């Protein structure tokens, strides 16, 4: 079969060529204009010597050009690697080197970081400028010049061919490149469209970062529906509120932390959000008080999405109807507001025994297994790690622990992989521990998530200094900040003199350390 991510764009340009496609500040483009621009990407990249199958990275805020990179690069057979802006320089360099990116798209704010990567990464030979200056800065070529090439038809690409490599934190301390095919991205776009009812009247606000696969799924779903992409550089509560009013936004996706900031900002202002029909939220469940206030203030439908990068990302949904009936006090819907929802159309999801792989009955915790056309091809050049999570019959072992109710609604109870979700960002504890262990005065450490009213979870470290050392917390955290992104650095630290509790095999018992912080909380993971 031949079905690439060019399909949604071709449909949008055919069914509503004059429809507004992109709004980014003063930039406004129709679907016919965007389609014409994307037809030029292939020959423009050919002129730069960037061949089909080669990897092209992006390091930039949300913008019209950033969106076009997602629409145009994979449609012409290149592989996009959208980099997390919040990562530290060594982390970015590792990812660029790991998948041997040959070009990097950068905006004004990340131009110097891009130059440093070009100097330090052997494979990187071209910087493409997608900023706001009329003339491309020294050592770069303008994206608009790339799009000045002759238009060429989108190539026929097999649906199983690689479209994107998205890096996710690694439990071994090394990030892993999740390989997503054209089939994966298209399947998830269809699943989101079915789940949320996207159509050409929708105006979707990109306020969450485009490097997150959750926003990527909206890029293709909204394009297929021929709706309108309205773009902000990043999340700012005031800018989001202004844009919803001015551009008559109908649909957006935020993480609960953003929703909390938004309602704190607009409460009492009398804003007109009457066009907003659906607010999707993801990355973590919403704290009950924020959920109550948001549903009362915004007066729109809400839907929660659960998934993971390896599933491109959608797996389950707590629907708008679930939220309406739950808010009205109707059981079991009120209880299900604390769930991650049930599997969406087109995805299989089961709770299984992590040791035997046998399905677990309702109420009994096990590992979440996922199967469907959205599940990744595997990890880039990590065959052993791929075999550990992908079964021969197509199931992906998520590493998330949950139990289900009698209707398949999932309740997350723990994470096998010790992943922390703080403000919508994934933090793997082993990665943080590795950074802390490099500080010479640290003898033992354990990192885990603890409840936080703003961030859902915050990164917390329990540290034992080496014998005779006077551990300086500030110096230790400054050291960690040089190795990992700021959002991964512990926000709180407990220094202990006695050794940390361990199992018979010598493994630190994080559950014992973590338990005291979660007393009085309904769930171990928010």
Short mmCIF file of C-alpha atoms in Angstrom, two decimals:
data_model
loop_
_atom_site.label_atom_id
_atom_site.label_comp_id
_atom_site.label_asym_id
_atom_site.label_seq_id
_atom_site.Cartn_x
_atom_site.Cartn_y
_atom_site.Cartn_z
CA UNK A 1 0.00 0.00 0.00
CA UNK A 2 1.11 3.56 -0.69
CA UNK A 3 -0.14 6.18 1.73
CA UNK A 4 2.10 8.95 2.98
CA UNK A 5 1.50 12.00 5.16
CA UNK A 6 1.06 13.97 1.93
CA UNK A 7 -2.46 12.49 1.73
CA UNK A 8 -4.07 14.83 4.35
CA UNK A 9 -2.51 17.90 2.71
CA UNK A 10 -3.58 16.88 -0.79
CA UNK A 11 -7.15 16.37 0.43
CA UNK A 12 -7.26 19.74 2.21
CA UNK A 13 -6.06 21.57 -0.90
CA UNK A 14 -8.61 19.75 -3.04
CA UNK A 15 -11.73 20.13 -0.88
CA UNK A 16 -11.16 23.69 0.38
CA UNK A 17 -8.35 25.38 -1.59
CA UNK A 18 -9.42 28.85 -0.44
CA UNK A 19 -9.92 27.79 3.16
CA UNK A 20 -7.65 29.35 5.76
CA UNK A 21 -4.92 26.83 6.55
CA UNK A 22 -2.37 28.61 8.74
CA UNK A 23 -2.54 31.68 10.96
CA UNK A 24 0.75 32.72 12.57
CA UNK A 25 0.70 36.38 13.59
CA UNK A 26 0.54 38.34 10.35
CA UNK A 27 1.10 35.21 8.26
CA UNK A 28 -2.13 33.82 6.78
CA UNK A 29 -2.10 31.12 4.12
CA UNK A 30 -4.77 29.13 2.32
CA UNK A 31 -4.63 25.39 1.77
CA UNK A 32 -3.85 25.95 -1.92
CA UNK A 33 -0.89 28.14 -0.95
CA UNK A 34 0.42 25.68 1.62
CA UNK A 35 0.05 22.80 -0.84
CA UNK A 36 2.01 24.71 -3.49
CA UNK A 37 4.76 25.54 -0.99
CA UNK A 38 5.06 21.94 0.13
CA UNK A 39 5.33 20.70 -3.46
CA UNK A 40 8.58 22.69 -3.66
CA UNK A 41 10.20 21.08 -0.62
CA UNK A 42 11.48 17.98 -2.44
CA UNK A 43 13.45 19.72 -5.16
CA UNK A 44 14.64 22.35 -2.66
CA UNK A 45 16.13 19.63 -0.49
CA UNK A 46 17.58 17.91 -3.55
CA UNK A 47 19.45 21.12 -4.38
CA UNK A 48 20.92 21.10 -0.86
CA UNK A 49 22.07 17.51 -1.36
CA UNK A 50 19.68 16.13 1.27
CA UNK A 51 18.62 12.74 -0.02
CA UNK A 52 15.46 10.77 0.62
CA UNK A 53 15.74 8.80 3.85
CA UNK A 54 18.16 11.23 5.47
CA UNK A 55 17.28 12.81 8.79
CA UNK A 56 16.49 16.51 9.20
CA UNK A 57 16.21 17.99 12.71
CA UNK A 58 14.19 20.97 13.91
CA UNK A 59 15.09 23.17 16.88
CA UNK A 60 12.55 25.96 17.01
CA UNK A 61 9.49 27.45 18.66
CA UNK A 62 6.07 26.85 17.13
CA UNK A 63 5.66 28.71 13.84
CA UNK A 64 4.16 28.40 10.37
CA UNK A 65 7.53 27.18 9.07
CA UNK A 66 7.80 24.63 11.88
CA UNK A 67 4.38 23.27 10.92
CA UNK A 68 5.44 23.17 7.27
CA UNK A 69 8.48 21.11 8.23
CA UNK A 70 6.12 18.41 9.54
CA UNK A 71 3.91 18.64 6.45
CA UNK A 72 6.71 18.80 3.88
CA UNK A 73 9.79 16.87 5.02
CA UNK A 74 8.27 13.38 5.46
CA UNK A 75 5.95 13.92 2.49
CA UNK A 76 9.08 14.07 0.32
CA UNK A 77 10.71 11.04 1.89
CA UNK A 78 12.92 12.78 4.45
CA UNK A 79 12.79 11.85 8.13
CA UNK A 80 12.01 14.60 10.62
CA UNK A 81 13.61 14.69 14.07
CA UNK A 82 11.89 17.44 16.08
CA UNK A 83 14.07 18.30 19.08
CA UNK A 84 12.79 19.19 22.54
CA UNK A 85 13.68 22.84 23.15
CA UNK A 86 14.06 22.27 26.88
CA UNK A 87 16.94 19.84 26.59
CA UNK A 88 20.52 20.63 27.49
CA UNK A 89 23.19 20.98 24.78
CA UNK A 90 24.77 17.53 25.40
CA UNK A 91 21.34 15.88 25.14
CA UNK A 92 20.60 17.62 21.84
CA UNK A 93 24.02 16.70 20.48
CA UNK A 94 23.49 13.06 21.41
CA UNK A 95 20.21 12.93 19.46
CA UNK A 96 21.61 14.67 16.38
CA UNK A 97 24.61 12.33 16.40
CA UNK A 98 22.57 9.21 17.19
CA UNK A 99 20.36 9.47 14.10
CA UNK A 100 23.00 11.25 11.99
CA UNK A 101 20.99 14.34 11.09
CA UNK A 102 22.36 16.07 8.00
CA UNK A 103 20.45 19.34 8.36
CA UNK A 104 18.90 21.38 11.15
CA UNK A 105 16.08 23.92 10.95
CA UNK A 106 16.54 26.71 13.50
CA UNK A 107 14.78 29.96 14.43
CA UNK A 108 16.26 33.15 15.90
CA UNK A 109 16.20 31.98 19.51
CA UNK A 110 18.05 28.75 18.71
CA UNK A 111 20.48 29.95 16.07
CA UNK A 112 23.53 29.90 18.33
CA UNK A 113 22.60 26.47 19.72
CA UNK A 114 22.28 25.30 16.14
CA UNK A 115 25.73 26.64 15.27
CA UNK A 116 27.21 24.82 18.27
CA UNK A 117 25.57 21.61 17.13
CA UNK A 118 26.88 22.12 13.58
CA UNK A 119 30.39 22.59 14.96
CA UNK A 120 30.21 19.53 17.21
CA UNK A 121 28.16 16.99 15.23
CA UNK A 122 30.00 15.36 12.34
CA UNK A 123 26.93 14.50 10.26
CA UNK A 124 25.34 17.96 10.45
CA UNK A 125 26.27 19.89 7.33
CA UNK A 126 23.48 22.43 6.76
CA UNK A 127 21.61 24.97 8.90
CA UNK A 128 18.25 26.07 7.50
CA UNK A 129 16.91 29.32 8.92
CA UNK A 130 13.18 29.54 9.76
CA UNK A 131 13.32 32.77 11.78
CA UNK A 132 11.85 36.21 11.13
CA UNK A 133 14.80 38.12 9.62
CA UNK A 134 14.56 39.05 5.94
CA UNK A 135 18.09 37.89 5.21
CA UNK A 136 19.27 34.50 6.52
CA UNK A 137 22.04 34.86 9.12
CA UNK A 138 25.63 33.96 8.32
CA UNK A 139 26.17 30.28 7.59
CA UNK A 140 22.49 29.46 6.98
CA UNK A 141 20.10 29.10 4.08
CA UNK A 142 16.58 30.48 4.36
CA UNK A 143 13.60 28.11 4.40
CA UNK A 144 11.97 30.48 1.91
CA UNK A 145 14.89 29.91 -0.46
CA UNK A 146 14.39 26.15 -0.15
CA UNK A 147 10.77 26.75 -1.12
CA UNK A 148 11.85 28.77 -4.15
CA UNK A 149 12.66 25.56 -6.00
CA UNK A 150 10.57 24.01 -8.77
CA UNK A 151 7.43 22.21 -7.54
CA UNK A 152 7.48 18.43 -7.90
CA UNK A 153 4.82 15.85 -7.16
CA UNK A 154 4.86 14.07 -3.83
CA UNK A 155 6.60 10.72 -4.27
CA UNK A 156 4.85 7.38 -3.78
CA UNK A 157 5.99 6.16 -0.39
CA UNK A 158 5.18 2.86 1.22
CA UNK A 159 3.11 3.40 4.36
CA UNK A 160 5.66 1.43 6.39
CA UNK A 161 8.52 3.77 5.48
CA UNK A 162 10.05 5.91 8.21
CA UNK A 163 8.56 9.41 8.60
CA UNK A 164 9.84 10.64 11.97
CA UNK A 165 12.24 9.83 14.77
CA UNK A 166 11.03 11.19 18.10
CA UNK A 167 13.34 10.85 21.08
CA UNK A 168 12.02 9.75 24.42
CA UNK A 169 13.86 9.44 27.74
CA UNK A 170 15.67 6.17 28.30
CA UNK A 171 15.55 4.08 31.45
CA UNK A 172 19.23 3.32 30.87
CA UNK A 173 20.04 7.02 30.87
CA UNK A 174 20.27 7.23 27.06
CA UNK A 175 17.35 8.66 25.08
CA UNK A 176 15.82 6.31 22.52
CA UNK A 177 14.68 7.33 19.04
CA UNK A 178 11.10 6.15 18.48
CA UNK A 179 10.67 5.33 14.79
CA UNK A 180 7.25 6.39 13.52
CA UNK A 181 6.13 5.40 10.04
CA UNK A 182 3.72 7.18 7.71
CA UNK A 183 1.16 4.51 8.66
CA UNK A 184 1.67 5.27 12.38
CA UNK A 185 1.08 9.01 11.93
CA UNK A 186 -1.91 8.58 9.61
CA UNK A 187 -3.52 5.98 11.85
CA UNK A 188 -3.26 8.26 14.85
CA UNK A 189 -4.66 11.20 12.89
CA UNK A 190 -7.70 9.07 12.01
CA UNK A 191 -8.05 7.92 15.60
CA UNK A 192 -8.00 11.50 16.89
CA UNK A 193 -10.51 12.57 14.25
CA UNK A 194 -12.91 9.82 15.27
CA UNK A 195 -12.37 10.55 18.98
CA UNK A 196 -12.77 14.33 18.76
CA UNK A 197 -14.79 14.99 15.62
CA UNK A 198 -12.39 17.28 13.75
CA UNK A 199 -13.92 18.98 10.70
CA UNK A 200 -13.20 21.89 8.36
CA UNK A 201 -15.01 24.38 10.60
CA UNK A 202 -12.52 23.76 13.41
CA UNK A 203 -9.82 26.26 14.29
CA UNK A 204 -7.12 24.49 16.28
CA UNK A 205 -4.74 26.43 18.53
CA UNK A 206 -1.14 25.16 18.65
CA UNK A 207 -0.07 26.34 22.11
CA UNK A 208 1.54 23.09 23.25
CA UNK A 209 5.00 22.58 21.70
CA UNK A 210 5.15 21.12 18.20
CA UNK A 211 8.03 18.83 19.19
CA UNK A 212 5.58 16.84 21.33
CA UNK A 213 3.99 13.99 19.43
CA UNK A 214 0.59 14.89 20.92
CA UNK A 215 0.66 18.15 18.99
CA UNK A 216 2.03 16.40 15.93
CA UNK A 217 -1.05 14.19 15.86
CA UNK A 218 -3.19 17.33 15.70
CA UNK A 219 -1.09 18.63 12.80
CA UNK A 220 -2.18 15.74 10.60
CA UNK A 221 -5.70 15.36 12.00
CA UNK A 222 -6.53 19.04 11.44
CA UNK A 223 -4.90 19.03 8.01
CA UNK A 224 -6.93 15.98 6.94
CA UNK A 225 -10.10 17.72 8.16
CA UNK A 226 -9.06 20.87 6.24
CA UNK A 227 -9.53 23.02 9.33
CA UNK A 228 -7.33 25.93 10.38
CA UNK A 229 -4.03 25.83 12.28
CA UNK A 230 -3.62 28.88 14.53
CA UNK A 231 -0.11 29.06 15.96
CA UNK A 232 1.46 30.59 19.05
CA UNK A 233 5.24 30.34 19.63
CA UNK A 234 4.57 28.62 22.95
CA UNK A 235 2.24 28.61 25.90
CA UNK A 236 1.48 31.95 27.58
CA UNK A 237 -1.83 32.19 29.43
CA UNK A 238 -2.56 35.75 28.30
CA UNK A 239 -1.67 35.04 24.67
CA UNK A 240 -3.77 31.85 24.68
CA UNK A 241 -6.78 33.73 26.08
CA UNK A 242 -6.38 36.57 23.57
CA UNK A 243 -6.01 34.17 20.65
CA UNK A 244 -9.04 32.07 21.60
CA UNK A 245 -11.13 35.25 21.56
CA UNK A 246 -9.62 36.92 18.49
CA UNK A 247 -9.29 33.87 16.23
CA UNK A 248 -12.49 32.16 17.43
CA UNK A 249 -10.67 28.97 18.43
CA UNK A 250 -12.82 25.82 18.62
CA UNK A 251 -10.27 23.21 19.65
CA UNK A 252 -6.95 22.96 21.47
CA UNK A 253 -4.80 20.50 23.39
CA UNK A 254 -3.07 21.47 26.64
CA UNK A 255 -1.50 19.71 29.58
CA UNK A 256 -3.21 20.14 32.98
CA UNK A 257 -0.49 22.50 34.22
CA UNK A 258 -1.27 24.85 31.32
CA UNK A 259 -5.01 24.62 32.01
CA UNK A 260 -4.40 25.56 35.64
CA UNK A 261 -2.35 28.59 34.59
CA UNK A 262 -5.00 29.61 32.06
CA UNK A 263 -7.93 29.56 34.48
CA UNK A 264 -5.88 31.30 37.18
CA UNK A 265 -5.18 34.05 34.66
CA UNK A 266 -8.65 34.57 33.18
CA UNK A 267 -10.86 33.96 36.21
CA UNK A 268 -13.01 37.03 36.80
CA UNK A 269 -12.06 38.68 33.47
CA UNK A 270 -15.25 37.84 31.60
CA UNK A 271 -13.43 36.47 28.56
CA UNK A 272 -15.44 35.32 25.54
CA UNK A 273 -14.55 31.67 24.99
CA UNK A 274 -17.92 30.83 23.46
CA UNK A 275 -16.41 29.34 20.28
CA UNK A 276 -14.33 26.79 22.20
CA UNK A 277 -16.14 23.47 21.75
CA UNK A 278 -13.55 21.00 23.08
CA UNK A 279 -10.46 21.17 25.24
CA UNK A 280 -8.27 18.10 24.98
CA UNK A 281 -5.81 17.44 27.75
CA UNK A 282 -3.01 14.91 27.96
CA UNK A 283 0.31 13.96 29.58
CA UNK A 284 -1.29 13.52 33.02
CA UNK A 285 -4.73 13.45 34.62
CA UNK A 286 -6.07 16.78 35.84
CA UNK A 287 -6.18 17.48 39.58
CA UNK A 288 -9.81 17.47 40.71
CA UNK A 289 -9.95 21.11 41.81
CA UNK A 290 -8.47 22.38 38.54
CA UNK A 291 -10.87 20.12 36.64
CA UNK A 292 -13.87 21.49 38.55
CA UNK A 293 -12.87 25.13 38.06
CA UNK A 294 -11.96 24.66 34.40
CA UNK A 295 -15.24 22.96 33.50
CA UNK A 296 -17.21 25.71 35.26
CA UNK A 297 -15.25 28.60 33.80
CA UNK A 298 -14.61 27.55 30.21
CA UNK A 299 -18.07 26.08 29.55
CA UNK A 300 -16.88 23.69 26.85
CA UNK A 301 -16.45 19.95 26.55
CA UNK A 302 -13.35 18.26 27.96
CA UNK A 303 -11.65 15.04 26.93
CA UNK A 304 -8.60 13.36 28.41
CA UNK A 305 -6.13 11.48 26.24
CA UNK A 306 -3.61 8.89 27.39
CA UNK A 307 -0.85 7.49 25.27
CA UNK A 308 2.87 7.40 24.67
CA UNK A 309 5.37 8.36 21.98
CA UNK A 310 5.67 4.70 20.94
CA UNK A 311 1.95 4.70 20.02
CA UNK A 312 2.15 7.97 18.08
CA UNK A 313 0.60 8.68 20.78
CA UNK A 314 -3.15 8.04 21.32
CA UNK A 315 -4.28 4.89 23.17
CA UNK A 316 -7.24 5.72 25.44
CA UNK A 317 -9.76 8.50 25.91
CA UNK A 318 -12.01 9.73 28.68
CA UNK A 319 -14.71 11.25 26.49
CA UNK A 320 -16.64 14.50 26.67
CA UNK A 321 -19.71 12.51 27.72
CA UNK A 322 -17.69 10.88 30.52
CA UNK A 323 -16.73 14.34 31.76
CA UNK A 324 -20.24 15.83 31.53
CA UNK A 325 -21.86 12.96 33.39
CA UNK A 326 -19.05 12.74 35.91
CA UNK A 327 -19.27 16.46 36.68
CA UNK A 328 -23.01 16.02 37.25
CA UNK A 329 -22.27 13.44 39.95
CA UNK A 330 -23.46 10.41 37.98
CA UNK A 331 -21.72 7.16 38.81
CA UNK A 332 -19.64 5.42 37.60
CA UNK A 333 -18.70 8.49 35.57
CA UNK A 334 -17.63 10.56 38.58
CA UNK A 335 -15.21 7.81 39.56
CA UNK A 336 -14.01 7.52 35.97
CA UNK A 337 -12.93 11.16 35.95
CA UNK A 338 -9.89 9.77 37.77
CA UNK A 339 -9.20 7.25 35.01
CA UNK A 340 -7.17 7.49 31.81
CA UNK A 341 -10.24 6.45 29.80
CA UNK A 342 -10.91 3.43 27.60
CA UNK A 343 -9.29 2.37 24.33
CA UNK A 344 -10.12 4.51 21.29
CA UNK A 345 -11.41 3.19 17.98
CA UNK A 346 -8.57 1.52 16.09
CA UNK A 347 -6.42 0.63 19.11
CA UNK A 348 -6.34 -2.51 21.25
CA UNK A 349 -5.40 -2.04 24.88
CA UNK A 350 -5.15 -4.73 27.55
CA UNK A 351 -3.87 -5.02 31.12
CA UNK A 352 -1.60 -8.05 31.36
CA UNK A 353 0.59 -9.79 33.88
CA UNK A 354 4.06 -8.30 33.30
CA UNK A 355 5.71 -11.68 33.86
CA UNK A 356 3.43 -14.13 32.03
CA UNK A 357 1.67 -11.84 29.55
CA UNK A 358 -1.71 -13.24 30.59
CA UNK A 359 -4.68 -10.80 30.68
CA UNK A 360 -5.55 -9.53 34.16
CA UNK A 361 -9.17 -9.45 35.39
CA UNK A 362 -10.82 -6.07 36.18
CA UNK A 363 -9.48 -4.52 39.36
CA UNK A 364 -6.18 -6.41 39.26
CA UNK A 365 -3.10 -4.32 38.34
CA UNK A 366 -0.83 -5.29 35.50
CA UNK A 367 1.12 -3.82 32.60
CA UNK A 368 -0.61 -1.91 29.81
CA UNK A 369 -0.14 -3.60 26.44
CA UNK A 370 -1.08 -1.79 23.21
CA UNK A 371 -1.59 -2.99 19.64
CA UNK A 372 -2.68 -1.17 16.51
CA UNK A 373 -1.49 0.52 13.30
CA UNK A 374 -0.25 3.44 15.39
CA UNK A 375 2.40 1.40 17.25
CA UNK A 376 5.98 2.32 16.32
CA UNK A 377 8.34 0.44 14.06
CA UNK A 378 10.83 0.19 16.93
CA UNK A 379 13.71 2.13 18.46
CA UNK A 380 16.32 3.59 16.14
CA UNK A 381 19.32 1.25 16.11
CA UNK A 382 18.27 -0.33 19.41
CA UNK A 383 17.36 -3.86 18.41
CA UNK A 384 17.64 -5.36 21.88
CA UNK A 385 15.49 -2.64 23.46
CA UNK A 386 12.98 -2.98 20.62
CA UNK A 387 12.67 -6.74 21.17
CA UNK A 388 12.11 -6.10 24.89
CA UNK A 389 8.94 -4.05 24.25
CA UNK A 390 7.51 -5.30 20.91
CA UNK A 391 6.13 -8.83 20.89
CA UNK A 392 6.16 -11.02 17.75
CA UNK A 393 2.38 -10.64 17.43
CA UNK A 394 2.51 -6.84 17.43
CA UNK A 395 1.86 -5.85 21.05
CA UNK A 396 3.77 -2.96 22.62
CA UNK A 397 4.59 -3.40 26.32
CA UNK A 398 4.24 0.11 27.72
CA UNK A 399 5.86 -0.37 31.13
CA UNK A 400 2.91 1.49 32.70
CA UNK A 401 1.06 -0.33 35.47
CA UNK A 402 -2.72 0.00 35.71
CA UNK A 403 -5.92 -1.82 36.47
CA UNK A 404 -9.13 -1.64 34.46
CA UNK A 405 -12.77 -1.56 35.47
CA UNK A 406 -15.44 -3.78 33.92
CA UNK A 407 -15.78 -1.44 30.91
CA UNK A 408 -12.08 -1.20 30.13
CA UNK A 409 -11.38 2.18 31.75
CA UNK A 410 -7.76 2.30 32.85
CA UNK A 411 -6.55 3.52 36.23
CA UNK A 412 -2.80 4.17 36.24
CA UNK A 413 -1.23 3.05 39.52
CA UNK A 414 2.51 3.08 38.95
CA UNK A 415 5.19 3.06 36.30
CA UNK A 416 7.51 0.14 35.82
CA UNK A 417 9.96 2.48 34.15
CA UNK A 418 9.96 4.98 37.03
CA UNK A 419 8.93 7.78 34.72
CA UNK A 420 7.88 11.08 36.27
CA UNK A 421 5.47 13.44 34.47
CA UNK A 422 6.10 17.01 35.62
CA UNK A 423 4.20 19.80 33.91
CA UNK A 424 3.54 17.55 30.93
CA UNK A 425 7.22 16.64 30.45
CA UNK A 426 8.48 13.08 30.83
CA UNK A 427 11.40 12.64 33.22
CA UNK A 428 13.08 9.27 33.67
CA UNK A 429 14.50 8.85 37.15
CA UNK A 430 17.53 6.84 36.07
CA UNK A 431 18.63 9.68 33.78
CA UNK A 432 18.52 12.15 36.68
CA UNK A 433 20.20 9.67 39.04
CA UNK A 434 23.02 9.20 36.57
CA UNK A 435 23.65 12.97 36.57
CA UNK A 436 23.59 13.15 40.38
CA UNK A 437 25.96 10.20 40.70
CA UNK A 438 28.55 12.11 38.68
CA UNK A 439 28.82 14.62 41.53
CA UNK A 440 31.80 13.43 43.60
CA UNK A 441 30.16 13.76 47.04
CA UNK A 442 27.14 11.55 46.24
CA UNK A 443 27.28 7.97 47.54
CA UNK A 444 23.65 6.94 46.92
CA UNK A 445 20.61 8.58 45.40
CA UNK A 446 17.06 7.77 44.42
CA UNK A 447 14.88 9.99 42.24
CA UNK A 448 11.10 9.77 42.02
CA UNK A 449 7.99 11.88 41.58
CA UNK A 450 6.12 13.43 44.50
CA UNK A 451 2.79 15.33 44.43
CA UNK A 452 2.95 18.96 43.41
CA UNK A 453 -0.08 21.30 43.18
CA UNK A 454 1.27 23.16 40.14
CA UNK A 455 3.25 20.56 38.18
CA UNK A 456 1.24 17.42 39.02
CA UNK A 457 4.47 15.74 40.02
CA UNK A 458 7.82 17.29 40.84
CA UNK A 459 11.20 15.62 40.58
CA UNK A 460 12.43 14.75 44.08
CA UNK A 461 15.78 13.27 45.07
CA UNK A 462 16.86 11.47 48.21
CA UNK A 463 20.65 11.62 48.47
CA UNK A 464 23.19 10.04 50.79
CA UNK A 465 26.59 11.77 50.82
CA UNK A 466 29.78 9.77 50.74
CA UNK A 467 31.36 9.20 54.10
CA UNK A 468 33.14 12.25 55.44
CA UNK A 469 31.81 14.57 52.70
CA UNK A 470 29.90 17.76 53.36
CA UNK A 471 27.39 17.62 50.53
CA UNK A 472 26.46 21.06 49.13
CA UNK A 473 22.96 20.76 47.65
CA UNK A 474 23.27 23.87 45.48
CA UNK A 475 26.58 22.77 43.97
CA UNK A 476 25.16 19.28 43.31
CA UNK A 477 22.10 20.68 41.49
CA UNK A 478 24.25 23.13 39.53
CA UNK A 479 26.37 20.17 38.44
CA UNK A 480 23.25 18.24 37.35
CA UNK A 481 21.97 21.27 35.44
CA UNK A 482 25.10 21.18 33.28
CA UNK A 483 24.33 17.58 32.27
CA UNK A 484 20.54 17.46 31.87
CA UNK A 485 17.70 19.80 30.98
CA UNK A 486 16.56 22.18 33.73
CA UNK A 487 13.10 20.60 33.98
CA UNK A 488 14.73 17.26 34.90
CA UNK A 489 16.79 18.70 37.76
CA UNK A 490 15.23 17.87 41.17
CA UNK A 491 13.01 20.62 42.55
CA UNK A 492 13.39 19.25 46.06
CA UNK A 493 16.12 17.26 47.79
CA UNK A 494 16.26 15.25 50.98
CA UNK A 495 19.75 14.52 52.32
CA UNK A 496 20.03 11.40 54.48
CA UNK A 497 22.95 10.12 56.50
CA UNK A 498 21.80 6.48 56.75
CA UNK A 499 21.92 4.15 53.72
CA UNK A 500 18.82 3.93 51.52
CA UNK A 501 16.54 0.89 51.94
CA UNK A 502 17.38 -1.98 49.62
CA UNK A 503 15.99 -5.30 48.49
CA UNK A 504 17.75 -8.60 49.04
CA UNK A 505 19.32 -8.17 45.63
CA UNK A 506 20.68 -4.76 46.63
CA UNK A 507 18.22 -2.66 44.61
CA UNK A 508 17.11 0.61 46.22
CA UNK A 509 13.45 0.33 47.26
CA UNK A 510 11.96 3.49 45.79
CA UNK A 511 8.43 2.45 46.70
CA UNK A 512 9.34 2.66 50.38
CA UNK A 513 10.90 6.08 49.93
CA UNK A 514 8.03 7.35 47.80
CA UNK A 515 5.14 6.04 49.92
CA UNK A 516 5.25 8.71 52.64
CA UNK A 517 4.82 11.51 50.09
CA UNK A 518 1.65 9.98 48.61
CA UNK A 519 -0.27 9.44 51.86
CA UNK A 520 -3.72 11.01 51.46
CA UNK A 521 -3.50 11.10 47.67
CA UNK A 522 -5.82 8.91 45.63
CA UNK A 523 -3.19 7.82 43.16
CA UNK A 524 0.51 7.24 43.09
CA UNK A 525 0.84 8.99 39.76
CA UNK A 526 -0.81 12.24 38.72
#
